[in-house]
Tab-separated table of C-alpha atoms in Angstrom:
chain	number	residue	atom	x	y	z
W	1351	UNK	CA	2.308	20.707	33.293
W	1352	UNK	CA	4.551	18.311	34.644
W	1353	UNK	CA	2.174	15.669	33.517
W	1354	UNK	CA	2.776	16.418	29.788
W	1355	UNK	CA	6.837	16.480	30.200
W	1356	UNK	CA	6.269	12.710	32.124
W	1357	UNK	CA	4.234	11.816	28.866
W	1358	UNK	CA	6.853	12.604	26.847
W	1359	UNK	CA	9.463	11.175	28.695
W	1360	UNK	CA	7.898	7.651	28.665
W	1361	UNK	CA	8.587	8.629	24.580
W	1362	UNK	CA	5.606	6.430	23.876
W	1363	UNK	CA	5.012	5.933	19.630
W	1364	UNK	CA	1.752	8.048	20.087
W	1365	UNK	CA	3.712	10.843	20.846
W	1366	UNK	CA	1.931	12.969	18.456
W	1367	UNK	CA	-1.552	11.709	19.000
W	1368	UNK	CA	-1.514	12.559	22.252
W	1369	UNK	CA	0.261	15.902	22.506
W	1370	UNK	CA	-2.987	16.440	19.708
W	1371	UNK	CA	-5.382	14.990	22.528
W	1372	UNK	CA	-3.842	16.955	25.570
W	1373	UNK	CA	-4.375	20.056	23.605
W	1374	UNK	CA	-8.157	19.019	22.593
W	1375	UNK	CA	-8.632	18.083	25.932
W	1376	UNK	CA	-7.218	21.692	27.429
W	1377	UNK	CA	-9.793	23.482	25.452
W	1378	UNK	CA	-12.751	21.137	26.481
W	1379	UNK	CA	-11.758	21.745	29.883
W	1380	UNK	CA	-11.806	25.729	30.055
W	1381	UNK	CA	-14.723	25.012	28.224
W	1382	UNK	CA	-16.952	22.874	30.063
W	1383	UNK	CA	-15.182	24.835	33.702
W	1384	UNK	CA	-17.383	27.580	33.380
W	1385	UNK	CA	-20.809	26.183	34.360
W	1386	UNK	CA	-21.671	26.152	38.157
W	1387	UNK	CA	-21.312	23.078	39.477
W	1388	UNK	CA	-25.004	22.727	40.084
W	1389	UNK	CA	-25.113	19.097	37.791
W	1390	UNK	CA	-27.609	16.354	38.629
W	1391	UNK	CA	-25.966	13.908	40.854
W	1392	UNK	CA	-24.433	11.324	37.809
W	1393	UNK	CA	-22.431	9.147	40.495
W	1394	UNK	CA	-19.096	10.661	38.877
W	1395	UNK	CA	-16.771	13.609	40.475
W	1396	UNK	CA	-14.799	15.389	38.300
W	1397	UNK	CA	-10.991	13.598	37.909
W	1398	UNK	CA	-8.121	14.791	36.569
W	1399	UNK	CA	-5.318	12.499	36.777
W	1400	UNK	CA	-2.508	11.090	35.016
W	1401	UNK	CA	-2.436	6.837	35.760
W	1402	UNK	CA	0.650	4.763	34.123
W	1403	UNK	CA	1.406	7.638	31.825
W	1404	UNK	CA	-2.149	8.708	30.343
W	1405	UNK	CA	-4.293	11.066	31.294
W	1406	UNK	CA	-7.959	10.788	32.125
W	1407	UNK	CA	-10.395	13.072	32.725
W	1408	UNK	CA	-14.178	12.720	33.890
W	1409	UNK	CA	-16.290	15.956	33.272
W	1410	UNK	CA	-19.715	15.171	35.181
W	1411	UNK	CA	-22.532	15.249	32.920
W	1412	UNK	CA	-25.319	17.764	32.722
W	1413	UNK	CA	-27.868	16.193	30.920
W	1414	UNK	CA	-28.361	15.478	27.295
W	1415	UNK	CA	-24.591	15.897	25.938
W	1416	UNK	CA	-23.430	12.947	23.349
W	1417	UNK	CA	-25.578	10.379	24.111
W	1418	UNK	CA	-28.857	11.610	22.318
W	1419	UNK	CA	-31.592	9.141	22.499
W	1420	UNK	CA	-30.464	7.521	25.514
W	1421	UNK	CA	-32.823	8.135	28.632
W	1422	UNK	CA	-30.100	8.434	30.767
W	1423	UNK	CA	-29.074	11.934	30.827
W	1424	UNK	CA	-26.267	13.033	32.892
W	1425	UNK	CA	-23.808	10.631	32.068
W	1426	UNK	CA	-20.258	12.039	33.009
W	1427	UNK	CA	-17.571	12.068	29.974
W	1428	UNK	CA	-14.398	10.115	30.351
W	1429	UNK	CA	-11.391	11.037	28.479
W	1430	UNK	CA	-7.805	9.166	27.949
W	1431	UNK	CA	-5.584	11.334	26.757
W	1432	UNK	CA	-8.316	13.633	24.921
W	1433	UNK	CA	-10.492	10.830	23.190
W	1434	UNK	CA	-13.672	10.118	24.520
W	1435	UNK	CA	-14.301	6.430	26.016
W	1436	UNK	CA	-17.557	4.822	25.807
W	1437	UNK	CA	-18.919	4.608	29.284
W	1438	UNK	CA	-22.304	2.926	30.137
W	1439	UNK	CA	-24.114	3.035	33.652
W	1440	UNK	CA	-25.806	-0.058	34.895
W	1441	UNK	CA	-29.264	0.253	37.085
W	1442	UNK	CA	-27.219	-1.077	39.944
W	1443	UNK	CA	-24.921	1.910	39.671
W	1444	UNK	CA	-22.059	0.208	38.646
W	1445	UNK	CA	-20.122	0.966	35.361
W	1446	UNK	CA	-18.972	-0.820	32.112
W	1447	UNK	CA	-16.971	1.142	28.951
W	1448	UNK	CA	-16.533	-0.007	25.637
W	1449	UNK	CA	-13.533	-1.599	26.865
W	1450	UNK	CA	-14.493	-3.743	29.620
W	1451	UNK	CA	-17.911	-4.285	28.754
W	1452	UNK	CA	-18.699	-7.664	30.695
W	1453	UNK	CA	-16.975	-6.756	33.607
W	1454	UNK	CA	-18.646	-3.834	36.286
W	1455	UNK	CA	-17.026	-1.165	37.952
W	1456	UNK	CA	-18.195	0.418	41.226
W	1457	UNK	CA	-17.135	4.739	39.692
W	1458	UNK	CA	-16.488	5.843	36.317
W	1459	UNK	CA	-12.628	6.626	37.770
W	1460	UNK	CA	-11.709	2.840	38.330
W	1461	UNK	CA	-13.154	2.473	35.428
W	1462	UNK	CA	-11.226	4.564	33.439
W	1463	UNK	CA	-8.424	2.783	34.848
W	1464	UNK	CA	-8.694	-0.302	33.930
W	1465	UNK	CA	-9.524	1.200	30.652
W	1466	UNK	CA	-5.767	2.352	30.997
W	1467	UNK	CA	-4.528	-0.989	31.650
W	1468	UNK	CA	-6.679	-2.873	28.990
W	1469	UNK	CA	-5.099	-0.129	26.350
W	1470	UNK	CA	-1.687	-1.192	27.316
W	1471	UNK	CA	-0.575	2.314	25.785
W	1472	UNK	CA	-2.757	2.109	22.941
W	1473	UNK	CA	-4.741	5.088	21.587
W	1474	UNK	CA	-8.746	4.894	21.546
W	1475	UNK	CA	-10.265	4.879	18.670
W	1476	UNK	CA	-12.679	7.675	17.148
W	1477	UNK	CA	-15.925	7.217	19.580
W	1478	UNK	CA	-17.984	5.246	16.861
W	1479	UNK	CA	-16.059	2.309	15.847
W	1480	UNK	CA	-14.791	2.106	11.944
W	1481	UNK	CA	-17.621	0.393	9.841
W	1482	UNK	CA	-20.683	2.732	10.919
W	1483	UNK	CA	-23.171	1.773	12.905
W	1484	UNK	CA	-25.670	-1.442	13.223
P	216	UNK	CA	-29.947	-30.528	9.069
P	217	UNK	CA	-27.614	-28.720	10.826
P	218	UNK	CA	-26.133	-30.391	14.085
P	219	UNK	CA	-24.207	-28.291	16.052
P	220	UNK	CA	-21.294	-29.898	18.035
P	221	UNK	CA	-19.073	-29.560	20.906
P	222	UNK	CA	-15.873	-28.341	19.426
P	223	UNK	CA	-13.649	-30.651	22.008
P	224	UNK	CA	-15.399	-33.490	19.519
P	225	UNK	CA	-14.729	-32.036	16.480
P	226	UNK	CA	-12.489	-33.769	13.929
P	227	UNK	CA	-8.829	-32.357	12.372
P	228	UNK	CA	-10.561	-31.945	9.001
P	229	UNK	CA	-14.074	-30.332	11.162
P	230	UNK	CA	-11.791	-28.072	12.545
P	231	UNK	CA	-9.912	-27.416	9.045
P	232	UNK	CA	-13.119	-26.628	7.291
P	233	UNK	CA	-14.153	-24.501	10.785
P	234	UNK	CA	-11.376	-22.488	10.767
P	235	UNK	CA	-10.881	-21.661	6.481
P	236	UNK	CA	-14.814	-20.707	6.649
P	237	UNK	CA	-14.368	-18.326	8.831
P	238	UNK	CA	-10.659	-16.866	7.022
P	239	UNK	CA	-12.788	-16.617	4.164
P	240	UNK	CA	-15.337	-14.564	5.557
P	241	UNK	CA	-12.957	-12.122	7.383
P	242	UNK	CA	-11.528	-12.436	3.496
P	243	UNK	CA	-14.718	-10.934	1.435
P	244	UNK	CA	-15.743	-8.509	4.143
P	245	UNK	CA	-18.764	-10.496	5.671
P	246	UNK	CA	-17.268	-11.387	8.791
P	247	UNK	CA	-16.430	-7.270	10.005
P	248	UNK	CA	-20.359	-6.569	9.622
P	249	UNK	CA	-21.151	-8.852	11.990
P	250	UNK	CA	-18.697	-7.034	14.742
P	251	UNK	CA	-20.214	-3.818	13.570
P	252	UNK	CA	-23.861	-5.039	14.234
P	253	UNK	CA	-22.974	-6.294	17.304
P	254	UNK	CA	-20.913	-3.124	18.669
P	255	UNK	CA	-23.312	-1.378	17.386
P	256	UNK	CA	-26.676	-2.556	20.050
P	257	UNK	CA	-23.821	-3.073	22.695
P	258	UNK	CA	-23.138	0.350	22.733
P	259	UNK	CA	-27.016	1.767	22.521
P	260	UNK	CA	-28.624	-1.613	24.514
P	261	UNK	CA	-29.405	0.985	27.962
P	262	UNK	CA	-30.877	-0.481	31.338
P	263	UNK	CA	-33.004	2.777	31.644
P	264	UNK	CA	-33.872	2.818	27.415
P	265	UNK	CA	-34.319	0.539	24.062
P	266	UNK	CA	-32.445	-2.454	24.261
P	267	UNK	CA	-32.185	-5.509	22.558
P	268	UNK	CA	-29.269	-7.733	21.999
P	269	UNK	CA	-28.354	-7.909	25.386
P	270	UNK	CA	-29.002	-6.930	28.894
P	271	UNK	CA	-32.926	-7.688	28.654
P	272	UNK	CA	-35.019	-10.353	27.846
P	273	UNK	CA	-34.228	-11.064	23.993
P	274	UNK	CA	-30.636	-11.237	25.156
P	275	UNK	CA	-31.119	-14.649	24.138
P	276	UNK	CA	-33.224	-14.847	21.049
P	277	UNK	CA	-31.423	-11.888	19.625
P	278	UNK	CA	-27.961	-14.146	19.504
P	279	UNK	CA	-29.768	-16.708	18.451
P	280	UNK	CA	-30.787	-15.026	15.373
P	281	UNK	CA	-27.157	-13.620	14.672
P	282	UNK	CA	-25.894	-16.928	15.109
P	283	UNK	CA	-28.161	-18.600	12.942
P	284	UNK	CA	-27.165	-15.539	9.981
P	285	UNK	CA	-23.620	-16.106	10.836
P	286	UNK	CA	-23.850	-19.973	10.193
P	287	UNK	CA	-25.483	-19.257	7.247
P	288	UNK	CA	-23.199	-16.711	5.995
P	289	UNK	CA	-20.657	-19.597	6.940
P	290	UNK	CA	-22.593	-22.271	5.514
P	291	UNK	CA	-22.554	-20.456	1.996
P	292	UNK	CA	-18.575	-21.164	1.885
P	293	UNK	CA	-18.468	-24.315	2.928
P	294	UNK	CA	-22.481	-26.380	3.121
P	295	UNK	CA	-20.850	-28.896	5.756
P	296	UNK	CA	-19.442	-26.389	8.106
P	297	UNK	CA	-21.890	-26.152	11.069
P	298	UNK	CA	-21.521	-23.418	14.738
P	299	UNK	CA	-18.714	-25.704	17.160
P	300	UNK	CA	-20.208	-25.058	21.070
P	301	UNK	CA	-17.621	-24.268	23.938
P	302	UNK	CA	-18.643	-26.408	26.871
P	303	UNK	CA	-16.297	-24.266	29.433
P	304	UNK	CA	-17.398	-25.984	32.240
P	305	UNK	CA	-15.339	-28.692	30.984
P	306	UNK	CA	-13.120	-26.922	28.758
P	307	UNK	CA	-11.860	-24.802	31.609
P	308	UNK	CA	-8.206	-24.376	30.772
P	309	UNK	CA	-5.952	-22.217	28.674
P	310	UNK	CA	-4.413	-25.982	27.795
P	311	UNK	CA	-7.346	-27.289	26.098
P	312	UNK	CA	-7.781	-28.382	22.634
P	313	UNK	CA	-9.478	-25.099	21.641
P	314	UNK	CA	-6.748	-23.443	22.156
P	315	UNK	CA	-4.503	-24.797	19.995
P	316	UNK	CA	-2.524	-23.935	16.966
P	317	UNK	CA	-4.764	-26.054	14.770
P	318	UNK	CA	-7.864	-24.738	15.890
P	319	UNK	CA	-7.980	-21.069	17.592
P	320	UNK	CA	-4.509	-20.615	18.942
P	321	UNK	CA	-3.707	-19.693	22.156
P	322	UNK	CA	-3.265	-16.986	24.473
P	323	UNK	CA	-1.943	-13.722	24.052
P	324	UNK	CA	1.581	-13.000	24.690
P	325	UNK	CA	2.742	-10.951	28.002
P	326	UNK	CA	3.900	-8.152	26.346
P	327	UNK	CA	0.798	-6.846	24.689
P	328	UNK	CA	-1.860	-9.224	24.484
P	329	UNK	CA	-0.910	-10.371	20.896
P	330	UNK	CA	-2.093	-14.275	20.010
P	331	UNK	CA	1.007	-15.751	18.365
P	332	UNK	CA	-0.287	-18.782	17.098
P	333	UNK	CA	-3.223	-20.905	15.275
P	334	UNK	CA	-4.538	-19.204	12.268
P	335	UNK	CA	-6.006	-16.447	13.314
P	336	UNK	CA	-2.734	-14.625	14.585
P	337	UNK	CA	-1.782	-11.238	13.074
P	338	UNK	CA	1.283	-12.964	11.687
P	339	UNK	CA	-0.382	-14.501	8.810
P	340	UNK	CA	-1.984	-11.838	7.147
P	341	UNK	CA	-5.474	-12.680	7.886
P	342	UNK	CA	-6.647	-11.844	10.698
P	343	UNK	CA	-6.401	-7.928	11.214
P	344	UNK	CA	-8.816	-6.254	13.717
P	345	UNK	CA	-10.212	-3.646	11.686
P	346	UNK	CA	-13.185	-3.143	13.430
P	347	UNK	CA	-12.064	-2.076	16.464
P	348	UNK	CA	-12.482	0.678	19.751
P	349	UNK	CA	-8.451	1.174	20.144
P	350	UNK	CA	-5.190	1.576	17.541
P	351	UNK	CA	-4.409	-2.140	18.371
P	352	UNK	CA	-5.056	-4.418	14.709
P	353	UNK	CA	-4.009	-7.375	16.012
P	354	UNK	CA	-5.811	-10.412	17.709
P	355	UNK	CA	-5.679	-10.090	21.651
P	356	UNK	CA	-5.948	-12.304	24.557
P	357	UNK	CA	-5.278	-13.316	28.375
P	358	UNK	CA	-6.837	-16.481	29.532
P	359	UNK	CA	-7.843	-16.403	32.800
P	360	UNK	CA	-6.413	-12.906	33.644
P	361	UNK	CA	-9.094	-10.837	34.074
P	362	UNK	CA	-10.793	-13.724	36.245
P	363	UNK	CA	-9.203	-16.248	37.790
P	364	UNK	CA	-12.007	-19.613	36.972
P	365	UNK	CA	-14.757	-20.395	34.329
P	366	UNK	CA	-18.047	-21.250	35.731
P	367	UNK	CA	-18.550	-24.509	36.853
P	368	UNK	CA	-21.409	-27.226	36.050
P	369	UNK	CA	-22.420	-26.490	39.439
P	370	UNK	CA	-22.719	-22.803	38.981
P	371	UNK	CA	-24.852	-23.554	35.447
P	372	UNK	CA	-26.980	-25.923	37.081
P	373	UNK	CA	-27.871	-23.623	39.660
P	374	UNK	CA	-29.056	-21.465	36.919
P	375	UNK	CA	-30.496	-23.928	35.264
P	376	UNK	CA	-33.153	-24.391	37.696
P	377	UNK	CA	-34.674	-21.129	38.017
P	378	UNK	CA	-38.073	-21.190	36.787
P	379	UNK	CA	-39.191	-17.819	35.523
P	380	UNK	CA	-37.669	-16.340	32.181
P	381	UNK	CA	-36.954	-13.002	33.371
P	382	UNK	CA	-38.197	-10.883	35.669
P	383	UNK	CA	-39.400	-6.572	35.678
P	384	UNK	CA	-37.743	-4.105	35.073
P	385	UNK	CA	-35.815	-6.732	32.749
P	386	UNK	CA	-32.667	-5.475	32.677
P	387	UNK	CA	-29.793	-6.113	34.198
P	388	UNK	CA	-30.937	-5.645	37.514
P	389	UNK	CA	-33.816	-8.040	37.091
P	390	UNK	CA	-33.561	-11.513	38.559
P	391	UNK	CA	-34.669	-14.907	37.058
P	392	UNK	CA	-32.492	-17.290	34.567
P	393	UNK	CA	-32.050	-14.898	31.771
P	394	UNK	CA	-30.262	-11.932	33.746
P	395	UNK	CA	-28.327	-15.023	35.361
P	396	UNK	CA	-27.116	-16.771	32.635
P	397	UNK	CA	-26.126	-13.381	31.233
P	398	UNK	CA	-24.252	-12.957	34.439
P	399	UNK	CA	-24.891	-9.268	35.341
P	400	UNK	CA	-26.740	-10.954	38.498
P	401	UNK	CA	-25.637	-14.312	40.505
P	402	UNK	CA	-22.561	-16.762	40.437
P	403	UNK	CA	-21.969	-14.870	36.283
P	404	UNK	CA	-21.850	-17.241	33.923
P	405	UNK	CA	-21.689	-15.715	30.198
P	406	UNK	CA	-20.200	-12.132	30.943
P	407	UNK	CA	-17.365	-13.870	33.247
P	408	UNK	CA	-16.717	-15.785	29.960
P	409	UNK	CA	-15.749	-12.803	27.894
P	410	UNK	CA	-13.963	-11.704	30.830
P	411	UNK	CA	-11.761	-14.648	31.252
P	412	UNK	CA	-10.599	-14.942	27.707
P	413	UNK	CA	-9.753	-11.209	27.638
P	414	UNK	CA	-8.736	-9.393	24.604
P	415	UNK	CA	-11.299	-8.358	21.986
P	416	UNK	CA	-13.073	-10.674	23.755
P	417	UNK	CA	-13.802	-8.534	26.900
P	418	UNK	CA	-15.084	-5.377	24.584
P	419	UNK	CA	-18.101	-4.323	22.766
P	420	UNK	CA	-16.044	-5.681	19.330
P	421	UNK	CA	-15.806	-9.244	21.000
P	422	UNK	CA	-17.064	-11.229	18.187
P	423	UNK	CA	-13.638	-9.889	16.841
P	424	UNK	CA	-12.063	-13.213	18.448
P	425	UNK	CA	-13.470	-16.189	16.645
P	426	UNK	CA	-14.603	-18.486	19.936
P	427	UNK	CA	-17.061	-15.545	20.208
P	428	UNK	CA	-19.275	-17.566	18.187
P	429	UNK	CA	-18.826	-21.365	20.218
P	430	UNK	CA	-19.387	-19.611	23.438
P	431	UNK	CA	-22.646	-18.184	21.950
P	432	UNK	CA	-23.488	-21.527	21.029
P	433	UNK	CA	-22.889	-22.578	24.480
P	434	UNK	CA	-25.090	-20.169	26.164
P	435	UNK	CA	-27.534	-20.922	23.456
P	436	UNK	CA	-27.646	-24.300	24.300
P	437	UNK	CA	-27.828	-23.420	28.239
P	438	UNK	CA	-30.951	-21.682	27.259
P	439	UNK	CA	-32.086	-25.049	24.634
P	440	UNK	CA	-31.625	-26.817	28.240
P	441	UNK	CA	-33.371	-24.626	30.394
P	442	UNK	CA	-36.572	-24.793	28.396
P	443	UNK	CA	-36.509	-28.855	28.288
P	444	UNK	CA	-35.965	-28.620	32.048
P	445	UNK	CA	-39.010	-25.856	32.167
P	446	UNK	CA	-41.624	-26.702	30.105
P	447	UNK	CA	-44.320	-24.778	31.361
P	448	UNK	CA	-42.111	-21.647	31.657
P	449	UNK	CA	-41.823	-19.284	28.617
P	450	UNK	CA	-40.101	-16.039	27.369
P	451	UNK	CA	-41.588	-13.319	29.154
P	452	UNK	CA	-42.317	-10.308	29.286
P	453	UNK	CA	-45.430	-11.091	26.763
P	454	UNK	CA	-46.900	-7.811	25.544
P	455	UNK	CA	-46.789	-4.216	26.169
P	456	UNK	CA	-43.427	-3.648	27.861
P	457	UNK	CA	-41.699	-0.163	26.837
P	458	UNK	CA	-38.095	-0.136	26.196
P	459	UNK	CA	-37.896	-3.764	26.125
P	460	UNK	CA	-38.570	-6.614	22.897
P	461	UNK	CA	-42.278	-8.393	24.010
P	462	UNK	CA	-42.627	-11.935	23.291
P	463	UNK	CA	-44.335	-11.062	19.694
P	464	UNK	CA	-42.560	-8.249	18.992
P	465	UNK	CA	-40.104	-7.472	15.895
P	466	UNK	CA	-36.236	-7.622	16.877
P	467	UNK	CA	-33.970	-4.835	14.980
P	468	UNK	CA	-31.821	-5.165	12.687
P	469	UNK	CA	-33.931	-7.996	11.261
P	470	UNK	CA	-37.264	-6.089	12.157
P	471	UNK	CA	-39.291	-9.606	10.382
P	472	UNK	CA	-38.141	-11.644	13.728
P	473	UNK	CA	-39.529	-12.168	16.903
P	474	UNK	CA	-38.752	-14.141	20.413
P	475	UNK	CA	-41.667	-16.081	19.442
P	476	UNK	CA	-39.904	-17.417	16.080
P	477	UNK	CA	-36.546	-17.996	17.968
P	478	UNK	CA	-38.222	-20.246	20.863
P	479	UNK	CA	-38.174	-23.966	18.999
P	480	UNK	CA	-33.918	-24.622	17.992
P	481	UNK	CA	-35.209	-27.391	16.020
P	482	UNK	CA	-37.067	-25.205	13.609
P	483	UNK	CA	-32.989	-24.473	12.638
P	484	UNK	CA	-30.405	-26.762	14.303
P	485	UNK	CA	-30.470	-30.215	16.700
P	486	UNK	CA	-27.212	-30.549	19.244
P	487	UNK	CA	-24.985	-33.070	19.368
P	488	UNK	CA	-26.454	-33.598	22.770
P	489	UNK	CA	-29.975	-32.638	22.323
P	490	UNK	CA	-31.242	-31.733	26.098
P	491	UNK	CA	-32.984	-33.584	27.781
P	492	UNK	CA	-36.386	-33.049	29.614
P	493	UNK	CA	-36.957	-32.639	33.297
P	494	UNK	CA	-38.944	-36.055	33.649
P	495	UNK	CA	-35.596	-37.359	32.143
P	496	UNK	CA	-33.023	-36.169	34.373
């Protein structure tokens, strides 16, 4: 896990958060590896990478999953550093997140990226904002 | 009657009174529900399911009722204050009078984003982002990072002249003025907005930055202008469309609104500039 000791020697403040997230993340991962592969095609591979210092990680989707009541099942999960990141697809196939929400992406890993950058080492927030919904 | 102004226009005390409305609302609460709300259809508004507020056809009557409740909400602190309109085809720099300390303050600093100045800076105590989609509590821009130029008058007039409303499957893959003033199709003229002044501003909690509101009123107006340069087109689609708010239909949150309610501005508000008709031009 040389990822984890790089994390920690960038000795950001969210130290703790994210050790908390890698572990989350671990678990979702052995998790969600078991399945065969056989997922409806959702325009996202499965990434694991580390990118200026946080992790992400896209776990394709399989239908249903988080987003109950949308009508497009199959929409891949993207973590940074363990929390989940609001991702949207567009009927072009293009990409926003929560994010970067006026601005398309061609895959859900550049998107993640520039999630990364737009953070600028900050932690996500808890996947519904604070204040409940509309 | 309410007239709604271009904020290069108006006045030291206009911008005063502006400004402590809107500290006052952040103040008692009001202001954070209004981020909620809108977070809250930018995150479930779907190309392929229900949607609403934006990317579909009552994109634009849908902000033109939250304006109108945020002006009023506004209006209940101070009666004179009326919605300023951001004219960025004009107002196209990060050195305009928007942007200063008396008004919105300027952009973010390098290091993290963080608006130093003006009255809305994290400094001051009044101003924390507490509705938010990240750790960060404090006010965030980056003029003209994330995209290099604002649209230009000849971009918007382009747009201007399209004829048809909106087009099937009315999303944002459809073509016609709606999806193009929207910008997800075309020369993008209102998401490249949000994009340009970065920050909250470029998120699904973007009315977190106060000029969320006069670029609304901009677009608003765009769409004011389109009509006077259209008059026989209307809001379409006009009945029976799944997914997607009909011309007659009920808009949530509201649910006692429709498109058809939110067609005639001057029901609510007259510009500055009212627009003029096509015969005029």
């Amino acid at each position: 896990m040389n990822t984890i000791t790089r994390r920690q020697a960038l000795g950001t403040t969210a130290g703790a958060l994210t050790v908390l997230g890698l572990t989350a993340a671990a678990t979702t991962t052995s998790a969600s590896a078991s399945p065969t592969p056989a997922t409806p095609p959702s325009g996202a591979d499965r990434v694991e990478e580390v990118y200026q210092g946080r992790r992400i990680q896209i776990t394709p989707g399989s239908g249903g999953g988080h987003h109950g009541g949308h009508h497009s099942p199959g929409l891949p999960t993207v973590r940074i550093d363990g929390q989940e990141l609001h991702v949207m697809r567009n009927a072009d196939g293009s990409w926003i997140s929560v994010v970067n929400h006026y601005e398309t992406f061609s895959d859900p890993a550049s998107l993640a990226r520039a999630a990364v950058r737009e953070l600028q080492g900050a932690t996500l927030a808890p996947f519904a904002p604070m204040g409940g919904a509309a | 009657m309410t007239v709604r102004k271009n904020q290069a226009t108006l006045t030291a005390e206009e911008k005063r009174a502006f400004t402590a409305a809107l500290l006052e609302l952040k103040r008692n609460g009001t202001y954070d529900r209004f981020v909620t709300t809108h977070n809250g259809f930018i995150m479930s508004d779907t190309d392929s399911g229900d949607r609403v507020g934006h990317r579909s056809p009552s994109f634009l009557p849908w902000h033109r009722r939250f304006l109108l409740e945020f002006e009023a909400a506004l209006q209940k602190v101070d009666a004179k204050v009326t919605l300023p309109y951001w004219d960025w085809t004009a107002d196209r720099t990060s050195r305009s009078s928007l942007w200063a300390a008396d008004f919105l303050g300027g952009t973010g600093r390098a290091r993290d984003g963080q608006v130093m100045d003006g009255p809305f800076a994290y400094a001051t105590g009044k101003w924390d982002i507490t509705v938010r989609v990240d750790g960060r509590a404090y006010l965030r821009r980056a003029l003209g990072a994330g995209v290099a130029e604002l649209p230009t008058k000849a971009e918007v007039e382009a747009v201007l002249a399209m004829p048809v409303y909106d087009t099937a499957p009315w999303n944002s893959s459809s073509s016609g003025f709606r999806n193009n003033l929207e910008g997800w199709r075309g020369a993008n003229l209102h998401n490249r907005v949000h994009v340009w002044v970065g920050g909250q501003m470029g998120t699904g909690v973007s009315p977190n930055d106060p000029v969320f509101w006069m670029h609304h009123a901009f677009v608003d107006k765009l769409w004011a202008d389109w009509q006077a340069r259209h008059p026989q087109s209307t809001y379409l689609p006009a009945a029976g469309t799944p997914n997607v708010v009909d011309l007659a239909d009920t808009m949530r949150p509201w649910n006692d609104v429709t498109p058809a309610d939110m067609l005639e501005h001057r029901k609510f508000y007259t510009f500055d500039t009212e627009p003029s008709a096509a015969s005029q031009r």
